[in-house]
CSV table of C-alpha atoms in Angstrom, one decimal:
chain,number,residue,atom,x,y,z
W,1,UNK,CA,-6.7,-9.9,-26.8
W,2,UNK,CA,-9.1,-8.3,-24.3
W,3,UNK,CA,-9.9,-10.5,-21.3
W,4,UNK,CA,-6.9,-12.8,-21.7
W,5,UNK,CA,-4.3,-13.2,-19.0
W,6,UNK,CA,-0.7,-12.0,-19.5
W,7,UNK,CA,0.5,-15.5,-19.9
W,8,UNK,CA,-2.1,-16.3,-22.5
W,9,UNK,CA,-1.3,-13.2,-24.5
W,10,UNK,CA,2.3,-14.1,-24.6
W,11,UNK,CA,1.5,-17.6,-25.9
W,12,UNK,CA,-1.1,-16.6,-28.5
W,13,UNK,CA,-4.0,-17.7,-26.4
W,14,UNK,CA,-2.5,-21.1,-25.5
W,15,UNK,CA,-2.0,-21.7,-21.8
W,16,UNK,CA,1.5,-22.7,-20.7
W,17,UNK,CA,2.4,-25.6,-18.4
W,18,UNK,CA,5.2,-23.6,-16.9
W,19,UNK,CA,4.2,-23.4,-13.2
W,20,UNK,CA,6.5,-20.5,-12.6
W,21,UNK,CA,4.8,-18.3,-15.2
W,22,UNK,CA,1.3,-19.3,-13.9
W,23,UNK,CA,2.2,-18.4,-10.3
W,24,UNK,CA,1.7,-14.7,-10.9
W,25,UNK,CA,2.5,-12.1,-8.3
W,26,UNK,CA,-0.7,-11.4,-6.3
W,27,UNK,CA,0.4,-7.8,-5.5
W,28,UNK,CA,0.0,-6.9,-9.2
W,29,UNK,CA,-3.3,-5.9,-10.8
W,30,UNK,CA,-2.8,-7.3,-14.3
W,31,UNK,CA,-4.3,-5.3,-17.1
W,32,UNK,CA,-6.4,-3.1,-14.8
W,33,UNK,CA,-5.1,0.5,-14.9
W,34,UNK,CA,-2.6,-0.2,-17.7
W,35,UNK,CA,-2.7,-2.6,-20.6
W,36,UNK,CA,-0.9,-5.9,-20.0
W,37,UNK,CA,2.3,-5.2,-22.0
W,38,UNK,CA,2.6,-1.7,-20.5
W,39,UNK,CA,2.2,-3.1,-17.0
W,40,UNK,CA,4.9,-5.7,-17.7
W,41,UNK,CA,7.2,-2.9,-18.9
W,42,UNK,CA,6.6,-0.8,-15.8
W,43,UNK,CA,7.6,-3.7,-13.5
W,44,UNK,CA,10.5,-4.7,-15.7
W,45,UNK,CA,12.0,-1.2,-15.2
W,46,UNK,CA,12.2,-1.6,-11.5
W,47,UNK,CA,15.6,-2.1,-10.0
W,48,UNK,CA,16.2,-5.5,-8.4
W,49,UNK,CA,15.0,-5.6,-4.8
W,50,UNK,CA,17.3,-6.7,-1.9
W,51,UNK,CA,16.9,-10.4,-0.8
W,52,UNK,CA,14.5,-9.7,2.1
W,53,UNK,CA,12.0,-7.7,0.1
W,54,UNK,CA,12.2,-10.2,-2.8
W,55,UNK,CA,11.5,-13.0,-0.3
W,56,UNK,CA,8.5,-11.1,1.1
W,57,UNK,CA,7.1,-10.6,-2.4
W,58,UNK,CA,7.3,-14.4,-3.0
W,59,UNK,CA,5.8,-15.2,0.4
W,60,UNK,CA,2.9,-12.7,-0.3
W,61,UNK,CA,2.2,-14.3,-3.6
W,62,UNK,CA,2.3,-17.9,-2.3
W,63,UNK,CA,0.1,-17.1,0.7
W,64,UNK,CA,-2.2,-14.6,-0.9
W,65,UNK,CA,-1.2,-11.8,1.5
W,66,UNK,CA,-1.9,-8.3,0.3
W,67,UNK,CA,1.1,-6.0,-0.1
W,68,UNK,CA,1.5,-2.9,-2.2
W,69,UNK,CA,4.3,-4.4,-4.3
W,70,UNK,CA,7.5,-2.8,-5.5
W,71,UNK,CA,6.0,-0.2,-8.0
W,72,UNK,CA,3.8,1.4,-5.4
W,73,UNK,CA,6.4,1.0,-2.6
W,74,UNK,CA,8.9,2.9,-4.7
W,75,UNK,CA,6.5,5.8,-5.0
W,76,UNK,CA,5.9,5.7,-1.2
W,77,UNK,CA,9.6,5.9,-0.5
W,78,UNK,CA,10.2,8.6,-3.0
W,79,UNK,CA,7.4,10.8,-1.5
W,80,UNK,CA,8.9,10.3,1.9
W,81,UNK,CA,12.3,11.4,0.7
W,82,UNK,CA,10.8,14.4,-1.1
W,83,UNK,CA,9.3,15.9,2.1
W,84,UNK,CA,12.2,14.7,4.2
W,85,UNK,CA,9.8,12.6,6.3
W,86,UNK,CA,11.1,11.4,9.7
W,87,UNK,CA,7.8,10.0,11.2
W,88,UNK,CA,5.4,7.7,9.5
W,89,UNK,CA,2.2,6.1,10.9
W,90,UNK,CA,1.2,3.1,9.0
W,91,UNK,CA,-2.5,2.0,9.3
W,92,UNK,CA,-2.5,-1.7,8.3
W,93,UNK,CA,0.9,-3.2,7.8
W,94,UNK,CA,0.4,-7.0,7.3
W,95,UNK,CA,3.9,-8.6,7.0
W,96,UNK,CA,5.6,-5.3,7.0
W,97,UNK,CA,6.6,-5.0,3.3
W,98,UNK,CA,5.8,-1.3,2.9
W,99,UNK,CA,7.0,-0.7,6.5
W,100,UNK,CA,10.6,-1.6,5.4
W,101,UNK,CA,10.4,0.9,2.4
W,102,UNK,CA,9.2,3.6,4.8
W,103,UNK,CA,12.0,2.7,7.3
W,104,UNK,CA,14.6,2.9,4.7
W,105,UNK,CA,13.3,6.4,3.7
W,106,UNK,CA,13.2,8.0,7.2
W,107,UNK,CA,16.8,7.1,8.1
W,108,UNK,CA,18.4,6.1,11.4
W,109,UNK,CA,16.8,8.9,13.4
W,110,UNK,CA,13.4,8.3,11.9
W,111,UNK,CA,10.4,6.4,13.3
W,112,UNK,CA,7.8,4.2,11.6
W,113,UNK,CA,4.8,2.9,13.5
W,114,UNK,CA,3.7,-0.5,12.3
W,115,UNK,CA,0.1,-1.6,13.1
W,116,UNK,CA,-1.7,-4.8,12.4
W,117,UNK,CA,-4.4,-6.8,14.1
W,118,UNK,CA,-2.8,-10.2,13.5
W,119,UNK,CA,-0.1,-11.2,15.9
W,120,UNK,CA,1.3,-13.8,13.4
W,121,UNK,CA,1.7,-11.1,10.8
W,122,UNK,CA,3.5,-8.9,13.4
W,123,UNK,CA,5.8,-11.7,14.5
W,124,UNK,CA,6.8,-12.5,10.9
W,125,UNK,CA,7.3,-8.8,10.2
W,126,UNK,CA,9.6,-8.5,13.2
W,127,UNK,CA,11.8,-11.1,11.7
W,128,UNK,CA,11.9,-9.4,8.3
W,129,UNK,CA,12.7,-6.0,10.0
W,130,UNK,CA,15.7,-7.6,11.8
W,131,UNK,CA,17.1,-9.1,8.7
W,132,UNK,CA,16.6,-5.9,6.7
W,133,UNK,CA,18.5,-4.0,9.4
W,134,UNK,CA,15.7,-1.5,10.2
W,135,UNK,CA,14.3,-2.8,13.5
W,136,UNK,CA,15.6,0.2,15.4
W,137,UNK,CA,13.5,2.5,13.3
W,138,UNK,CA,10.2,0.7,13.7
W,139,UNK,CA,7.7,0.5,16.6
W,140,UNK,CA,5.3,-2.5,16.4
W,141,UNK,CA,1.7,-2.3,17.6
W,142,UNK,CA,-0.6,-5.3,17.4
W,143,UNK,CA,-4.3,-4.4,17.7
W,144,UNK,CA,-6.8,-1.9,16.4
W,145,UNK,CA,-4.9,0.6,14.2
W,146,UNK,CA,-7.5,3.3,14.3
W,147,UNK,CA,-7.8,3.2,18.0
W,148,UNK,CA,-4.1,3.5,18.3
W,149,UNK,CA,-4.0,6.4,15.9
W,150,UNK,CA,-6.7,8.2,17.9
W,151,UNK,CA,-4.5,8.0,21.0
W,152,UNK,CA,-1.6,9.8,19.3
W,153,UNK,CA,-0.8,13.3,20.5
W,154,UNK,CA,2.0,14.1,18.0
W,155,UNK,CA,1.8,15.2,14.4
W,156,UNK,CA,3.3,12.8,11.8
W,157,UNK,CA,5.0,13.6,8.5
W,158,UNK,CA,3.1,10.8,6.7
W,159,UNK,CA,0.1,8.7,7.5
W,160,UNK,CA,-0.4,5.7,5.3
W,161,UNK,CA,-3.9,4.2,5.1
W,162,UNK,CA,-4.3,0.5,4.1
W,163,UNK,CA,-6.8,-0.8,6.7
W,164,UNK,CA,-10.1,-2.7,6.1
W,165,UNK,CA,-11.9,-0.8,3.4
W,166,UNK,CA,-15.1,-0.3,5.5
W,167,UNK,CA,-13.0,1.8,7.9
W,168,UNK,CA,-11.8,4.3,5.3
W,169,UNK,CA,-14.3,7.0,6.1
W,170,UNK,CA,-13.4,6.7,9.8
W,171,UNK,CA,-9.7,7.1,9.0
W,172,UNK,CA,-10.4,10.4,7.2
W,173,UNK,CA,-12.0,11.8,10.3
W,174,UNK,CA,-8.9,10.9,12.4
W,175,UNK,CA,-6.1,12.0,10.2
W,176,UNK,CA,-6.0,15.8,9.8
W,177,UNK,CA,-5.3,16.6,13.5
W,178,UNK,CA,-2.4,14.1,13.5
W,179,UNK,CA,-0.7,15.2,10.4
W,180,UNK,CA,1.7,18.2,10.2
W,181,UNK,CA,1.1,21.0,7.7
W,182,UNK,CA,2.9,20.0,4.5
W,183,UNK,CA,2.6,16.3,5.5
W,184,UNK,CA,1.1,13.6,3.3
W,185,UNK,CA,-1.9,11.4,3.8
W,186,UNK,CA,-1.6,8.4,1.4
W,187,UNK,CA,-4.2,5.8,0.8
W,188,UNK,CA,-4.0,2.5,-1.1
W,189,UNK,CA,-6.7,0.7,-3.1
W,190,UNK,CA,-8.7,3.8,-4.0
W,191,UNK,CA,-9.7,2.4,-7.4
W,192,UNK,CA,-10.6,-1.0,-5.9
W,193,UNK,CA,-9.9,-3.1,-9.0
W,194,UNK,CA,-12.2,-0.8,-11.0
W,195,UNK,CA,-15.3,-1.3,-8.9
W,196,UNK,CA,-15.4,2.4,-8.0
W,197,UNK,CA,-16.6,2.9,-11.6
W,198,UNK,CA,-19.6,0.6,-11.1
W,199,UNK,CA,-22.6,3.0,-10.5
W,200,UNK,CA,-24.7,0.0,-9.3
W,201,UNK,CA,-22.2,-1.1,-6.6
W,202,UNK,CA,-24.0,-2.1,-3.3
W,203,UNK,CA,-21.3,-3.9,-1.3
W,204,UNK,CA,-20.1,-2.2,1.8
W,205,UNK,CA,-16.4,-2.0,1.0
W,206,UNK,CA,-17.0,-0.4,-2.4
W,207,UNK,CA,-19.5,2.1,-1.0
W,208,UNK,CA,-17.0,3.0,1.8
W,209,UNK,CA,-14.2,3.6,-0.7
W,210,UNK,CA,-16.5,5.7,-2.9
W,211,UNK,CA,-17.5,7.8,0.2
W,212,UNK,CA,-13.9,8.1,1.3
W,213,UNK,CA,-12.7,9.3,-2.2
W,214,UNK,CA,-15.4,11.9,-2.5
W,215,UNK,CA,-14.9,13.3,1.0
W,216,UNK,CA,-11.1,13.3,0.6
W,217,UNK,CA,-11.3,15.4,-2.6
W,218,UNK,CA,-13.8,17.7,-0.9
W,219,UNK,CA,-11.8,18.1,2.3
W,220,UNK,CA,-10.6,21.7,2.5
W,221,UNK,CA,-7.5,20.8,4.5
W,222,UNK,CA,-6.1,18.5,1.8
W,223,UNK,CA,-4.9,18.9,-1.8
W,224,UNK,CA,-5.6,15.5,-3.3
W,225,UNK,CA,-4.4,13.6,-6.4
W,226,UNK,CA,-5.3,10.0,-7.3
W,227,UNK,CA,-2.5,8.1,-9.1
W,228,UNK,CA,-3.8,5.2,-11.3
W,229,UNK,CA,-0.9,2.9,-10.4
W,230,UNK,CA,-1.7,-0.8,-9.5
W,231,UNK,CA,-5.0,-0.5,-7.5
W,232,UNK,CA,-5.0,3.3,-7.2
W,233,UNK,CA,-3.0,5.5,-4.8
W,234,UNK,CA,-4.5,8.7,-3.3
W,235,UNK,CA,-1.9,11.3,-2.3
W,236,UNK,CA,-3.2,14.1,-0.2
W,237,UNK,CA,-1.1,17.1,0.9
W,238,UNK,CA,-2.2,18.8,4.1
W,239,UNK,CA,-2.4,22.5,3.5
């Protein structure tokens, strides 16, 4: 059973011609942190998403656009609700999937800052925000996310890190002064499809994530836990 896809396991090793079943959601990490059937169960338990979010999930799958997916997004929203977050700075927003979840959590008086270097992503996100009814809670910024963060004078309740992986160590140096005490610094992809366990890894992105993970756990200003959901989520509480 090991090494087979979810579809092959369900058909006793025989591939199916069902195009819909083969068009697997790209925002899932099949059989990586959890065994295939358990992973299927986790996603089957999730409540049905509203039409805009469901459309975004389909678009991301069709166009190979990285989004956190609904299991992680639900954790993000829950964390924001737990600390009564009203301000969120998102480093790397793509088409704005996680941005909508944040915006729903912060409420009408909250503010989420969207950042992405691709103007086409930003324009598509703008349309989704309008249809989801959260445009008034979101500030869009197109350009270098780290440069924009470095210009911020305020402290945020949450900073969410999902930029290019080579930049992760730089992000860590910028975050602490811009996060309130009791705030959360949350980072996606910290398990990097299991490549963090490869002791011979030499590629720049894997090395950057390894450096980031070690320094985040060692940082005295943070209390950090790594959640093995999807591609790994690091949740760091500022002391």
